[in-house]
JSON list of C-alpha atoms in Angstrom, two decimals:
[
{"chain": "A", "resi": 1, "resn": "UNK", "atom": "CA", "xyz": [163.66, 63.02, 92.38]},
{"chain": "A", "resi": 2, "resn": "UNK", "atom": "CA", "xyz": [166.72, 63.59, 94.12]},
{"chain": "A", "resi": 3, "resn": "UNK", "atom": "CA", "xyz": [168.72, 60.77, 95.70]},
{"chain": "A", "resi": 4, "resn": "UNK", "atom": "CA", "xyz": [169.74, 60.17, 99.09]},
{"chain": "A", "resi": 5, "resn": "UNK", "atom": "CA", "xyz": [173.16, 60.45, 98.30]},
{"chain": "A", "resi": 6, "resn": "UNK", "atom": "CA", "xyz": [172.74, 63.65, 96.27]},
{"chain": "A", "resi": 7, "resn": "UNK", "atom": "CA", "xyz": [170.84, 65.08, 99.25]},
{"chain": "A", "resi": 8, "resn": "UNK", "atom": "CA", "xyz": [173.96, 64.47, 101.39]},
{"chain": "A", "resi": 9, "resn": "UNK", "atom": "CA", "xyz": [176.23, 66.20, 98.35]},
{"chain": "A", "resi": 10, "resn": "UNK", "atom": "CA", "xyz": [173.81, 69.22, 98.68]},
{"chain": "A", "resi": 11, "resn": "UNK", "atom": "CA", "xyz": [174.16, 69.55, 102.48]},
{"chain": "A", "resi": 12, "resn": "UNK", "atom": "CA", "xyz": [177.70, 69.55, 102.30]},
{"chain": "A", "resi": 13, "resn": "UNK", "atom": "CA", "xyz": [177.74, 72.10, 99.43]},
{"chain": "A", "resi": 14, "resn": "UNK", "atom": "CA", "xyz": [175.48, 74.58, 101.02]},
{"chain": "A", "resi": 15, "resn": "UNK", "atom": "CA", "xyz": [176.26, 78.14, 101.69]},
{"chain": "A", "resi": 16, "resn": "UNK", "atom": "CA", "xyz": [173.50, 78.64, 104.29]},
{"chain": "A", "resi": 17, "resn": "UNK", "atom": "CA", "xyz": [171.68, 76.30, 107.02]},
{"chain": "A", "resi": 18, "resn": "UNK", "atom": "CA", "xyz": [168.61, 77.44, 108.65]},
{"chain": "A", "resi": 19, "resn": "UNK", "atom": "CA", "xyz": [167.50, 75.99, 111.95]},
{"chain": "A", "resi": 20, "resn": "UNK", "atom": "CA", "xyz": [164.36, 75.80, 113.52]},
{"chain": "A", "resi": 21, "resn": "UNK", "atom": "CA", "xyz": [164.67, 76.73, 117.15]},
{"chain": "A", "resi": 22, "resn": "UNK", "atom": "CA", "xyz": [161.99, 74.84, 119.47]},
{"chain": "A", "resi": 23, "resn": "UNK", "atom": "CA", "xyz": [162.40, 71.02, 119.59]},
{"chain": "A", "resi": 24, "resn": "UNK", "atom": "CA", "xyz": [165.15, 71.27, 117.33]},
{"chain": "A", "resi": 25, "resn": "UNK", "atom": "CA", "xyz": [168.12, 73.42, 118.46]},
{"chain": "A", "resi": 26, "resn": "UNK", "atom": "CA", "xyz": [166.91, 73.28, 121.98]},
{"chain": "A", "resi": 27, "resn": "UNK", "atom": "CA", "xyz": [164.97, 70.87, 123.41]},
{"chain": "A", "resi": 28, "resn": "UNK", "atom": "CA", "xyz": [161.78, 72.39, 124.81]},
{"chain": "A", "resi": 29, "resn": "UNK", "atom": "CA", "xyz": [158.81, 74.13, 122.85]},
{"chain": "A", "resi": 30, "resn": "UNK", "atom": "CA", "xyz": [159.68, 77.77, 124.08]},
{"chain": "A", "resi": 31, "resn": "UNK", "atom": "CA", "xyz": [155.95, 78.99, 124.20]},
{"chain": "A", "resi": 32, "resn": "UNK", "atom": "CA", "xyz": [155.11, 76.01, 126.45]},
{"chain": "A", "resi": 33, "resn": "UNK", "atom": "CA", "xyz": [157.93, 76.57, 128.81]},
{"chain": "A", "resi": 34, "resn": "UNK", "atom": "CA", "xyz": [156.74, 80.18, 128.80]},
{"chain": "A", "resi": 35, "resn": "UNK", "atom": "CA", "xyz": [153.12, 78.88, 129.78]},
{"chain": "A", "resi": 36, "resn": "UNK", "atom": "CA", "xyz": [154.29, 76.51, 132.22]},
{"chain": "A", "resi": 37, "resn": "UNK", "atom": "CA", "xyz": [156.34, 79.35, 134.20]},
{"chain": "A", "resi": 38, "resn": "UNK", "atom": "CA", "xyz": [153.10, 81.53, 133.82]},
{"chain": "A", "resi": 39, "resn": "UNK", "atom": "CA", "xyz": [150.70, 78.84, 134.88]},
{"chain": "A", "resi": 40, "resn": "UNK", "atom": "CA", "xyz": [148.82, 77.81, 132.01]},
{"chain": "A", "resi": 41, "resn": "UNK", "atom": "CA", "xyz": [150.78, 74.84, 130.74]},
{"chain": "A", "resi": 42, "resn": "UNK", "atom": "CA", "xyz": [147.85, 72.60, 129.81]},
{"chain": "A", "resi": 43, "resn": "UNK", "atom": "CA", "xyz": [145.74, 74.68, 127.82]},
{"chain": "A", "resi": 44, "resn": "UNK", "atom": "CA", "xyz": [148.48, 75.99, 125.66]},
{"chain": "A", "resi": 45, "resn": "UNK", "atom": "CA", "xyz": [150.52, 72.67, 125.11]},
{"chain": "A", "resi": 46, "resn": "UNK", "atom": "CA", "xyz": [147.34, 71.42, 123.42]},
{"chain": "A", "resi": 47, "resn": "UNK", "atom": "CA", "xyz": [147.09, 74.20, 121.03]},
{"chain": "A", "resi": 48, "resn": "UNK", "atom": "CA", "xyz": [151.02, 74.04, 120.16]},
{"chain": "A", "resi": 49, "resn": "UNK", "atom": "CA", "xyz": [150.49, 70.06, 119.30]},
{"chain": "A", "resi": 50, "resn": "UNK", "atom": "CA", "xyz": [147.15, 71.10, 116.84]},
{"chain": "A", "resi": 51, "resn": "UNK", "atom": "CA", "xyz": [149.85, 73.98, 115.61]},
{"chain": "A", "resi": 52, "resn": "UNK", "atom": "CA", "xyz": [152.63, 71.91, 114.84]},
{"chain": "A", "resi": 53, "resn": "UNK", "atom": "CA", "xyz": [150.41, 69.03, 113.18]},
{"chain": "A", "resi": 54, "resn": "UNK", "atom": "CA", "xyz": [149.07, 71.90, 110.80]},
{"chain": "A", "resi": 55, "resn": "UNK", "atom": "CA", "xyz": [145.51, 71.45, 112.25]},
{"chain": "A", "resi": 56, "resn": "UNK", "atom": "CA", "xyz": [145.39, 75.37, 113.17]},
{"chain": "A", "resi": 57, "resn": "UNK", "atom": "CA", "xyz": [146.64, 78.40, 110.90]},
{"chain": "A", "resi": 58, "resn": "UNK", "atom": "CA", "xyz": [149.73, 79.51, 112.95]},
{"chain": "A", "resi": 59, "resn": "UNK", "atom": "CA", "xyz": [148.98, 83.35, 113.58]},
{"chain": "A", "resi": 60, "resn": "UNK", "atom": "CA", "xyz": [145.54, 81.79, 115.09]},
{"chain": "A", "resi": 61, "resn": "UNK", "atom": "CA", "xyz": [147.48, 79.46, 117.18]},
{"chain": "A", "resi": 62, "resn": "UNK", "atom": "CA", "xyz": [150.00, 82.16, 118.43]},
{"chain": "A", "resi": 63, "resn": "UNK", "atom": "CA", "xyz": [147.34, 85.01, 119.06]},
{"chain": "A", "resi": 64, "resn": "UNK", "atom": "CA", "xyz": [145.00, 82.25, 121.01]},
{"chain": "A", "resi": 65, "resn": "UNK", "atom": "CA", "xyz": [148.29, 80.92, 122.95]},
{"chain": "A", "resi": 66, "resn": "UNK", "atom": "CA", "xyz": [149.43, 84.36, 123.78]},
{"chain": "A", "resi": 67, "resn": "UNK", "atom": "CA", "xyz": [146.18, 85.52, 124.98]},
{"chain": "A", "resi": 68, "resn": "UNK", "atom": "CA", "xyz": [145.98, 82.89, 127.57]},
{"chain": "A", "resi": 69, "resn": "UNK", "atom": "CA", "xyz": [149.71, 83.31, 128.53]},
{"chain": "A", "resi": 70, "resn": "UNK", "atom": "CA", "xyz": [149.73, 87.07, 128.91]},
{"chain": "A", "resi": 71, "resn": "UNK", "atom": "CA", "xyz": [153.31, 87.10, 129.64]},
{"chain": "A", "resi": 72, "resn": "UNK", "atom": "CA", "xyz": [154.81, 90.10, 131.10]},
{"chain": "A", "resi": 73, "resn": "UNK", "atom": "CA", "xyz": [158.59, 91.27, 130.02]},
{"chain": "A", "resi": 74, "resn": "UNK", "atom": "CA", "xyz": [159.31, 90.49, 133.74]},
{"chain": "A", "resi": 75, "resn": "UNK", "atom": "CA", "xyz": [158.23, 87.08, 133.49]},
{"chain": "A", "resi": 76, "resn": "UNK", "atom": "CA", "xyz": [160.22, 86.49, 130.28]},
{"chain": "A", "resi": 77, "resn": "UNK", "atom": "CA", "xyz": [163.35, 87.82, 131.88]},
{"chain": "A", "resi": 78, "resn": "UNK", "atom": "CA", "xyz": [162.80, 85.51, 134.68]},
{"chain": "A", "resi": 79, "resn": "UNK", "atom": "CA", "xyz": [162.17, 82.27, 132.58]},
{"chain": "A", "resi": 80, "resn": "UNK", "atom": "CA", "xyz": [165.59, 82.98, 130.81]},
{"chain": "A", "resi": 81, "resn": "UNK", "atom": "CA", "xyz": [167.07, 83.39, 134.36]},
{"chain": "A", "resi": 82, "resn": "UNK", "atom": "CA", "xyz": [165.59, 80.50, 135.96]},
{"chain": "A", "resi": 83, "resn": "UNK", "atom": "CA", "xyz": [164.83, 78.12, 133.64]},
{"chain": "A", "resi": 84, "resn": "UNK", "atom": "CA", "xyz": [167.19, 78.62, 130.27]},
{"chain": "A", "resi": 85, "resn": "UNK", "atom": "CA", "xyz": [166.55, 76.42, 127.36]},
{"chain": "A", "resi": 86, "resn": "UNK", "atom": "CA", "xyz": [168.50, 73.36, 127.27]},
{"chain": "A", "resi": 87, "resn": "UNK", "atom": "CA", "xyz": [170.68, 73.19, 123.74]},
{"chain": "A", "resi": 88, "resn": "UNK", "atom": "CA", "xyz": [170.07, 69.75, 121.99]},
{"chain": "A", "resi": 89, "resn": "UNK", "atom": "CA", "xyz": [173.07, 67.32, 122.28]},
{"chain": "A", "resi": 90, "resn": "UNK", "atom": "CA", "xyz": [175.39, 67.77, 119.14]},
{"chain": "A", "resi": 91, "resn": "UNK", "atom": "CA", "xyz": [174.01, 71.08, 118.03]},
{"chain": "A", "resi": 92, "resn": "UNK", "atom": "CA", "xyz": [176.86, 73.45, 119.32]},
{"chain": "A", "resi": 93, "resn": "UNK", "atom": "CA", "xyz": [179.32, 71.07, 117.63]},
{"chain": "A", "resi": 94, "resn": "UNK", "atom": "CA", "xyz": [177.31, 70.98, 114.18]},
{"chain": "A", "resi": 95, "resn": "UNK", "atom": "CA", "xyz": [176.96, 74.89, 114.53]},
{"chain": "A", "resi": 96, "resn": "UNK", "atom": "CA", "xyz": [180.53, 75.56, 115.05]},
{"chain": "A", "resi": 97, "resn": "UNK", "atom": "CA", "xyz": [181.77, 72.98, 112.08]},
{"chain": "A", "resi": 98, "resn": "UNK", "atom": "CA", "xyz": [179.29, 74.78, 109.81]},
{"chain": "A", "resi": 99, "resn": "UNK", "atom": "CA", "xyz": [180.89, 77.96, 110.73]},
{"chain": "A", "resi": 100, "resn": "UNK", "atom": "CA", "xyz": [184.39, 76.85, 110.47]},
{"chain": "A", "resi": 101, "resn": "UNK", "atom": "CA", "xyz": [183.41, 75.73, 107.01]},
{"chain": "A", "resi": 102, "resn": "UNK", "atom": "CA", "xyz": [182.07, 79.74, 106.12]},
{"chain": "A", "resi": 103, "resn": "UNK", "atom": "CA", "xyz": [178.60, 78.36, 106.13]},
{"chain": "A", "resi": 104, "resn": "UNK", "atom": "CA", "xyz": [175.96, 81.02, 107.23]},
{"chain": "A", "resi": 105, "resn": "UNK", "atom": "CA", "xyz": [173.92, 79.65, 109.82]},
{"chain": "A", "resi": 106, "resn": "UNK", "atom": "CA", "xyz": [170.48, 81.34, 110.62]},
{"chain": "A", "resi": 107, "resn": "UNK", "atom": "CA", "xyz": [167.62, 80.30, 113.15]},
{"chain": "A", "resi": 108, "resn": "UNK", "atom": "CA", "xyz": [164.20, 80.71, 111.91]},
{"chain": "A", "resi": 109, "resn": "UNK", "atom": "CA", "xyz": [161.82, 80.39, 114.58]},
{"chain": "A", "resi": 110, "resn": "UNK", "atom": "CA", "xyz": [157.79, 81.09, 115.20]},
{"chain": "A", "resi": 111, "resn": "UNK", "atom": "CA", "xyz": [158.84, 81.40, 118.90]},
{"chain": "A", "resi": 112, "resn": "UNK", "atom": "CA", "xyz": [160.29, 84.36, 120.53]},
{"chain": "A", "resi": 113, "resn": "UNK", "atom": "CA", "xyz": [163.10, 86.74, 119.75]},
{"chain": "A", "resi": 114, "resn": "UNK", "atom": "CA", "xyz": [164.08, 87.42, 123.24]},
{"chain": "A", "resi": 115, "resn": "UNK", "atom": "CA", "xyz": [164.47, 83.59, 123.73]},
{"chain": "A", "resi": 116, "resn": "UNK", "atom": "CA", "xyz": [165.79, 82.73, 120.64]},
{"chain": "A", "resi": 117, "resn": "UNK", "atom": "CA", "xyz": [168.62, 85.52, 120.65]},
{"chain": "A", "resi": 118, "resn": "UNK", "atom": "CA", "xyz": [169.48, 84.13, 124.19]},
{"chain": "A", "resi": 119, "resn": "UNK", "atom": "CA", "xyz": [170.00, 80.53, 122.22]},
{"chain": "A", "resi": 120, "resn": "UNK", "atom": "CA", "xyz": [171.68, 82.30, 119.22]},
{"chain": "A", "resi": 121, "resn": "UNK", "atom": "CA", "xyz": [174.22, 83.80, 121.92]},
{"chain": "A", "resi": 122, "resn": "UNK", "atom": "CA", "xyz": [175.41, 80.36, 123.14]},
{"chain": "A", "resi": 123, "resn": "UNK", "atom": "CA", "xyz": [175.90, 79.28, 119.56]},
{"chain": "A", "resi": 124, "resn": "UNK", "atom": "CA", "xyz": [177.90, 82.52, 118.42]},
{"chain": "A", "resi": 125, "resn": "UNK", "atom": "CA", "xyz": [175.33, 83.15, 115.87]},
{"chain": "A", "resi": 126, "resn": "UNK", "atom": "CA", "xyz": [174.94, 86.99, 115.27]},
{"chain": "A", "resi": 127, "resn": "UNK", "atom": "CA", "xyz": [171.57, 88.26, 116.14]},
{"chain": "A", "resi": 128, "resn": "UNK", "atom": "CA", "xyz": [171.30, 89.48, 112.72]},
{"chain": "A", "resi": 129, "resn": "UNK", "atom": "CA", "xyz": [170.75, 85.79, 111.69]},
{"chain": "A", "resi": 130, "resn": "UNK", "atom": "CA", "xyz": [167.85, 85.58, 113.74]},
{"chain": "A", "resi": 131, "resn": "UNK", "atom": "CA", "xyz": [164.52, 85.55, 112.62]},
{"chain": "A", "resi": 132, "resn": "UNK", "atom": "CA", "xyz": [161.44, 85.21, 115.38]},
{"chain": "A", "resi": 133, "resn": "UNK", "atom": "CA", "xyz": [158.43, 86.72, 116.54]},
{"chain": "A", "resi": 134, "resn": "UNK", "atom": "CA", "xyz": [158.57, 89.82, 118.66]},
{"chain": "A", "resi": 135, "resn": "UNK", "atom": "CA", "xyz": [156.60, 90.19, 121.88]},
{"chain": "A", "resi": 136, "resn": "UNK", "atom": "CA", "xyz": [155.37, 93.68, 122.60]},
{"chain": "A", "resi": 137, "resn": "UNK", "atom": "CA", "xyz": [154.96, 95.23, 126.17]},
{"chain": "A", "resi": 138, "resn": "UNK", "atom": "CA", "xyz": [153.56, 98.19, 127.34]},
{"chain": "A", "resi": 139, "resn": "UNK", "atom": "CA", "xyz": [155.41, 100.99, 129.51]},
{"chain": "A", "resi": 140, "resn": "UNK", "atom": "CA", "xyz": [154.98, 99.13, 132.49]},
{"chain": "A", "resi": 141, "resn": "UNK", "atom": "CA", "xyz": [156.09, 95.81, 131.04]},
{"chain": "A", "resi": 142, "resn": "UNK", "atom": "CA", "xyz": [152.39, 94.16, 130.74]},
{"chain": "A", "resi": 143, "resn": "UNK", "atom": "CA", "xyz": [152.04, 92.06, 127.88]},
{"chain": "A", "resi": 144, "resn": "UNK", "atom": "CA", "xyz": [150.86, 94.43, 124.73]},
{"chain": "A", "resi": 145, "resn": "UNK", "atom": "CA", "xyz": [150.48, 91.48, 121.85]},
{"chain": "A", "resi": 146, "resn": "UNK", "atom": "CA", "xyz": [153.12, 90.63, 119.44]},
{"chain": "A", "resi": 147, "resn": "UNK", "atom": "CA", "xyz": [154.34, 92.06, 116.13]},
{"chain": "A", "resi": 148, "resn": "UNK", "atom": "CA", "xyz": [152.24, 90.72, 113.60]},
{"chain": "A", "resi": 149, "resn": "UNK", "atom": "CA", "xyz": [154.38, 92.07, 110.60]},
{"chain": "A", "resi": 150, "resn": "UNK", "atom": "CA", "xyz": [157.21, 89.67, 111.20]},
{"chain": "A", "resi": 151, "resn": "UNK", "atom": "CA", "xyz": [157.00, 86.87, 108.59]},
{"chain": "A", "resi": 152, "resn": "UNK", "atom": "CA", "xyz": [157.52, 84.26, 111.20]},
{"chain": "A", "resi": 153, "resn": "UNK", "atom": "CA", "xyz": [154.07, 85.43, 112.72]},
{"chain": "A", "resi": 154, "resn": "UNK", "atom": "CA", "xyz": [152.12, 83.60, 109.64]},
{"chain": "A", "resi": 155, "resn": "UNK", "atom": "CA", "xyz": [151.58, 80.26, 108.32]},
{"chain": "A", "resi": 156, "resn": "UNK", "atom": "CA", "xyz": [154.53, 80.14, 105.56]},
{"chain": "A", "resi": 157, "resn": "UNK", "atom": "CA", "xyz": [156.56, 82.46, 107.31]},
{"chain": "A", "resi": 158, "resn": "UNK", "atom": "CA", "xyz": [159.73, 80.45, 107.29]},
{"chain": "A", "resi": 159, "resn": "UNK", "atom": "CA", "xyz": [159.61, 79.67, 103.52]},
{"chain": "A", "resi": 160, "resn": "UNK", "atom": "CA", "xyz": [159.18, 83.78, 103.15]},
{"chain": "A", "resi": 161, "resn": "UNK", "atom": "CA", "xyz": [162.18, 84.06, 105.38]},
{"chain": "A", "resi": 162, "resn": "UNK", "atom": "CA", "xyz": [164.54, 81.77, 103.25]},
{"chain": "A", "resi": 163, "resn": "UNK", "atom": "CA", "xyz": [163.21, 83.42, 99.78]},
{"chain": "A", "resi": 164, "resn": "UNK", "atom": "CA", "xyz": [164.32, 86.88, 101.40]},
{"chain": "A", "resi": 165, "resn": "UNK", "atom": "CA", "xyz": [167.82, 85.36, 102.50]},
{"chain": "A", "resi": 166, "resn": "UNK", "atom": "CA", "xyz": [168.32, 84.00, 98.63]},
{"chain": "A", "resi": 167, "resn": "UNK", "atom": "CA", "xyz": [167.35, 87.62, 97.44]},
{"chain": "A", "resi": 168, "resn": "UNK", "atom": "CA", "xyz": [169.50, 89.24, 100.01]},
{"chain": "A", "resi": 169, "resn": "UNK", "atom": "CA", "xyz": [172.60, 87.32, 100.05]},
{"chain": "A", "resi": 170, "resn": "UNK", "atom": "CA", "xyz": [172.22, 85.35, 96.60]},
{"chain": "A", "resi": 171, "resn": "UNK", "atom": "CA", "xyz": [172.70, 81.89, 98.36]},
{"chain": "A", "resi": 172, "resn": "UNK", "atom": "CA", "xyz": [172.94, 79.16, 96.01]},
{"chain": "A", "resi": 173, "resn": "UNK", "atom": "CA", "xyz": [172.04, 76.24, 98.36]},
{"chain": "A", "resi": 174, "resn": "UNK", "atom": "CA", "xyz": [170.01, 76.81, 101.57]},
{"chain": "A", "resi": 175, "resn": "UNK", "atom": "CA", "xyz": [168.97, 73.73, 103.78]},
{"chain": "A", "resi": 176, "resn": "UNK", "atom": "CA", "xyz": [166.30, 73.75, 106.28]},
{"chain": "A", "resi": 177, "resn": "UNK", "atom": "CA", "xyz": [166.44, 71.48, 109.33]},
{"chain": "A", "resi": 178, "resn": "UNK", "atom": "CA", "xyz": [163.64, 71.21, 111.86]},
{"chain": "A", "resi": 179, "resn": "UNK", "atom": "CA", "xyz": [161.15, 69.07, 113.43]},
{"chain": "A", "resi": 180, "resn": "UNK", "atom": "CA", "xyz": [157.72, 70.44, 112.18]},
{"chain": "A", "resi": 181, "resn": "UNK", "atom": "CA", "xyz": [155.13, 70.88, 109.48]},
{"chain": "A", "resi": 182, "resn": "UNK", "atom": "CA", "xyz": [156.18, 74.37, 109.16]},
{"chain": "A", "resi": 183, "resn": "UNK", "atom": "CA", "xyz": [159.80, 73.76, 108.54]},
{"chain": "A", "resi": 184, "resn": "UNK", "atom": "CA", "xyz": [158.88, 71.15, 105.93]},
{"chain": "A", "resi": 185, "resn": "UNK", "atom": "CA", "xyz": [156.80, 73.52, 104.44]},
{"chain": "A", "resi": 186, "resn": "UNK", "atom": "CA", "xyz": [159.69, 75.93, 103.71]},
{"chain": "A", "resi": 187, "resn": "UNK", "atom": "CA", "xyz": [161.05, 73.62, 101.14]},
{"chain": "A", "resi": 188, "resn": "UNK", "atom": "CA", "xyz": [160.99, 74.83, 98.60]},
{"chain": "A", "resi": 189, "resn": "UNK", "atom": "CA", "xyz": [162.22, 77.78, 98.64]},
{"chain": "A", "resi": 190, "resn": "UNK", "atom": "CA", "xyz": [164.92, 75.90, 100.60]},
{"chain": "A", "resi": 191, "resn": "UNK", "atom": "CA", "xyz": [166.87, 73.52, 98.38]},
{"chain": "A", "resi": 192, "resn": "UNK", "atom": "CA", "xyz": [166.84, 70.51, 100.94]},
{"chain": "A", "resi": 193, "resn": "UNK", "atom": "CA", "xyz": [164.67, 69.89, 104.05]},
{"chain": "A", "resi": 194, "resn": "UNK", "atom": "CA", "xyz": [166.13, 67.71, 106.74]},
{"chain": "A", "resi": 195, "resn": "UNK", "atom": "CA", "xyz": [163.50, 66.23, 109.21]},
{"chain": "A", "resi": 196, "resn": "UNK", "atom": "CA", "xyz": [164.75, 66.01, 112.92]},
{"chain": "A", "resi": 197, "resn": "UNK", "atom": "CA", "xyz": [163.26, 63.91, 115.35]},
{"chain": "A", "resi": 198, "resn": "UNK", "atom": "CA", "xyz": [165.94, 64.00, 118.22]},
{"chain": "A", "resi": 199, "resn": "UNK", "atom": "CA", "xyz": [163.43, 65.18, 120.73]},
{"chain": "A", "resi": 200, "resn": "UNK", "atom": "CA", "xyz": [159.90, 65.10, 119.66]},
{"chain": "A", "resi": 201, "resn": "UNK", "atom": "CA", "xyz": [158.96, 62.70, 116.63]},
{"chain": "A", "resi": 202, "resn": "UNK", "atom": "CA", "xyz": [156.07, 64.38, 114.63]},
{"chain": "A", "resi": 203, "resn": "UNK", "atom": "CA", "xyz": [154.48, 61.80, 112.16]},
{"chain": "A", "resi": 204, "resn": "UNK", "atom": "CA", "xyz": [153.66, 63.91, 109.32]},
{"chain": "A", "resi": 205, "resn": "UNK", "atom": "CA", "xyz": [157.40, 64.91, 108.88]},
{"chain": "A", "resi": 206, "resn": "UNK", "atom": "CA", "xyz": [158.83, 61.57, 109.68]},
{"chain": "A", "resi": 207, "resn": "UNK", "atom": "CA", "xyz": [156.53, 60.28, 106.95]},
{"chain": "A", "resi": 208, "resn": "UNK", "atom": "CA", "xyz": [157.29, 62.80, 104.15]},
{"chain": "A", "resi": 209, "resn": "UNK", "atom": "CA", "xyz": [160.86, 64.21, 104.82]},
{"chain": "A", "resi": 210, "resn": "UNK", "atom": "CA", "xyz": [162.96, 62.75, 102.39]},
{"chain": "A", "resi": 211, "resn": "UNK", "atom": "CA", "xyz": [166.04, 62.88, 104.97]},
{"chain": "A", "resi": 212, "resn": "UNK", "atom": "CA", "xyz": [165.00, 62.23, 108.45]},
{"chain": "A", "resi": 213, "resn": "UNK", "atom": "CA", "xyz": [167.40, 62.32, 111.58]},
{"chain": "A", "resi": 214, "resn": "UNK", "atom": "CA", "xyz": [167.23, 61.80, 115.01]},
{"chain": "A", "resi": 215, "resn": "UNK", "atom": "CA", "xyz": [170.81, 62.97, 116.10]},
{"chain": "A", "resi": 216, "resn": "UNK", "atom": "CA", "xyz": [172.86, 65.81, 114.97]},
{"chain": "A", "resi": 217, "resn": "UNK", "atom": "CA", "xyz": [175.81, 63.45, 114.98]},
{"chain": "A", "resi": 218, "resn": "UNK", "atom": "CA", "xyz": [174.97, 62.32, 111.60]},
{"chain": "A", "resi": 219, "resn": "UNK", "atom": "CA", "xyz": [175.05, 65.52, 110.09]},
{"chain": "A", "resi": 220, "resn": "UNK", "atom": "CA", "xyz": [178.70, 66.37, 111.78]},
{"chain": "A", "resi": 221, "resn": "UNK", "atom": "CA", "xyz": [179.55, 62.81, 110.02]},
{"chain": "A", "resi": 222, "resn": "UNK", "atom": "CA", "xyz": [178.82, 63.88, 106.60]},
{"chain": "A", "resi": 223, "resn": "UNK", "atom": "CA", "xyz": [180.85, 67.02, 106.97]},
{"chain": "A", "resi": 224, "resn": "UNK", "atom": "CA", "xyz": [183.67, 65.14, 108.25]},
{"chain": "A", "resi": 225, "resn": "UNK", "atom": "CA", "xyz": [183.76, 62.44, 105.53]}
]
């Protein structure tokens, strides 16, 4: 069993840090915001809650929610223009500090690439370091499903992305930081999981994560020591 001080040492020695996006890097759940924008908020947020709690297989939950929302390309673009996601306090400084230390920062999300790339740009994270689901649209812009070949479209997908990153870049130590069950399940192959409850506390994660924080300032402090 690794001690808490050893976990902190692993974090400071990491060569890559992966962040979940919804309710971690940003304050909102992107799919719920899209549902609200499209007028089907209540039905979709209940499904999100069940998916995050691990009660529904991820792909089934995603398929069902998107079938309810049916977002067009124009609606996604309008959402980003009119209601852009809000960065969680401290994340900009934390990502910047990690990058100064030559740590590779990745965003791994079960949300949508168009929204996650918007967030990545705010944090100076290259689009190549974004792993998320791709919405598909017909030529007239209407919803046509999502790319089911993306690893993030299935249960266990975040772990598959981390395994891929280890194989491709030969990282020695990868940290996964997130609020949900799907983030915690990515460790292993991640070397350390840090649960984040600064926007929403998921009891299953709080109870089982060996390192749980509610403010990114704590991680900044570890890097400064």
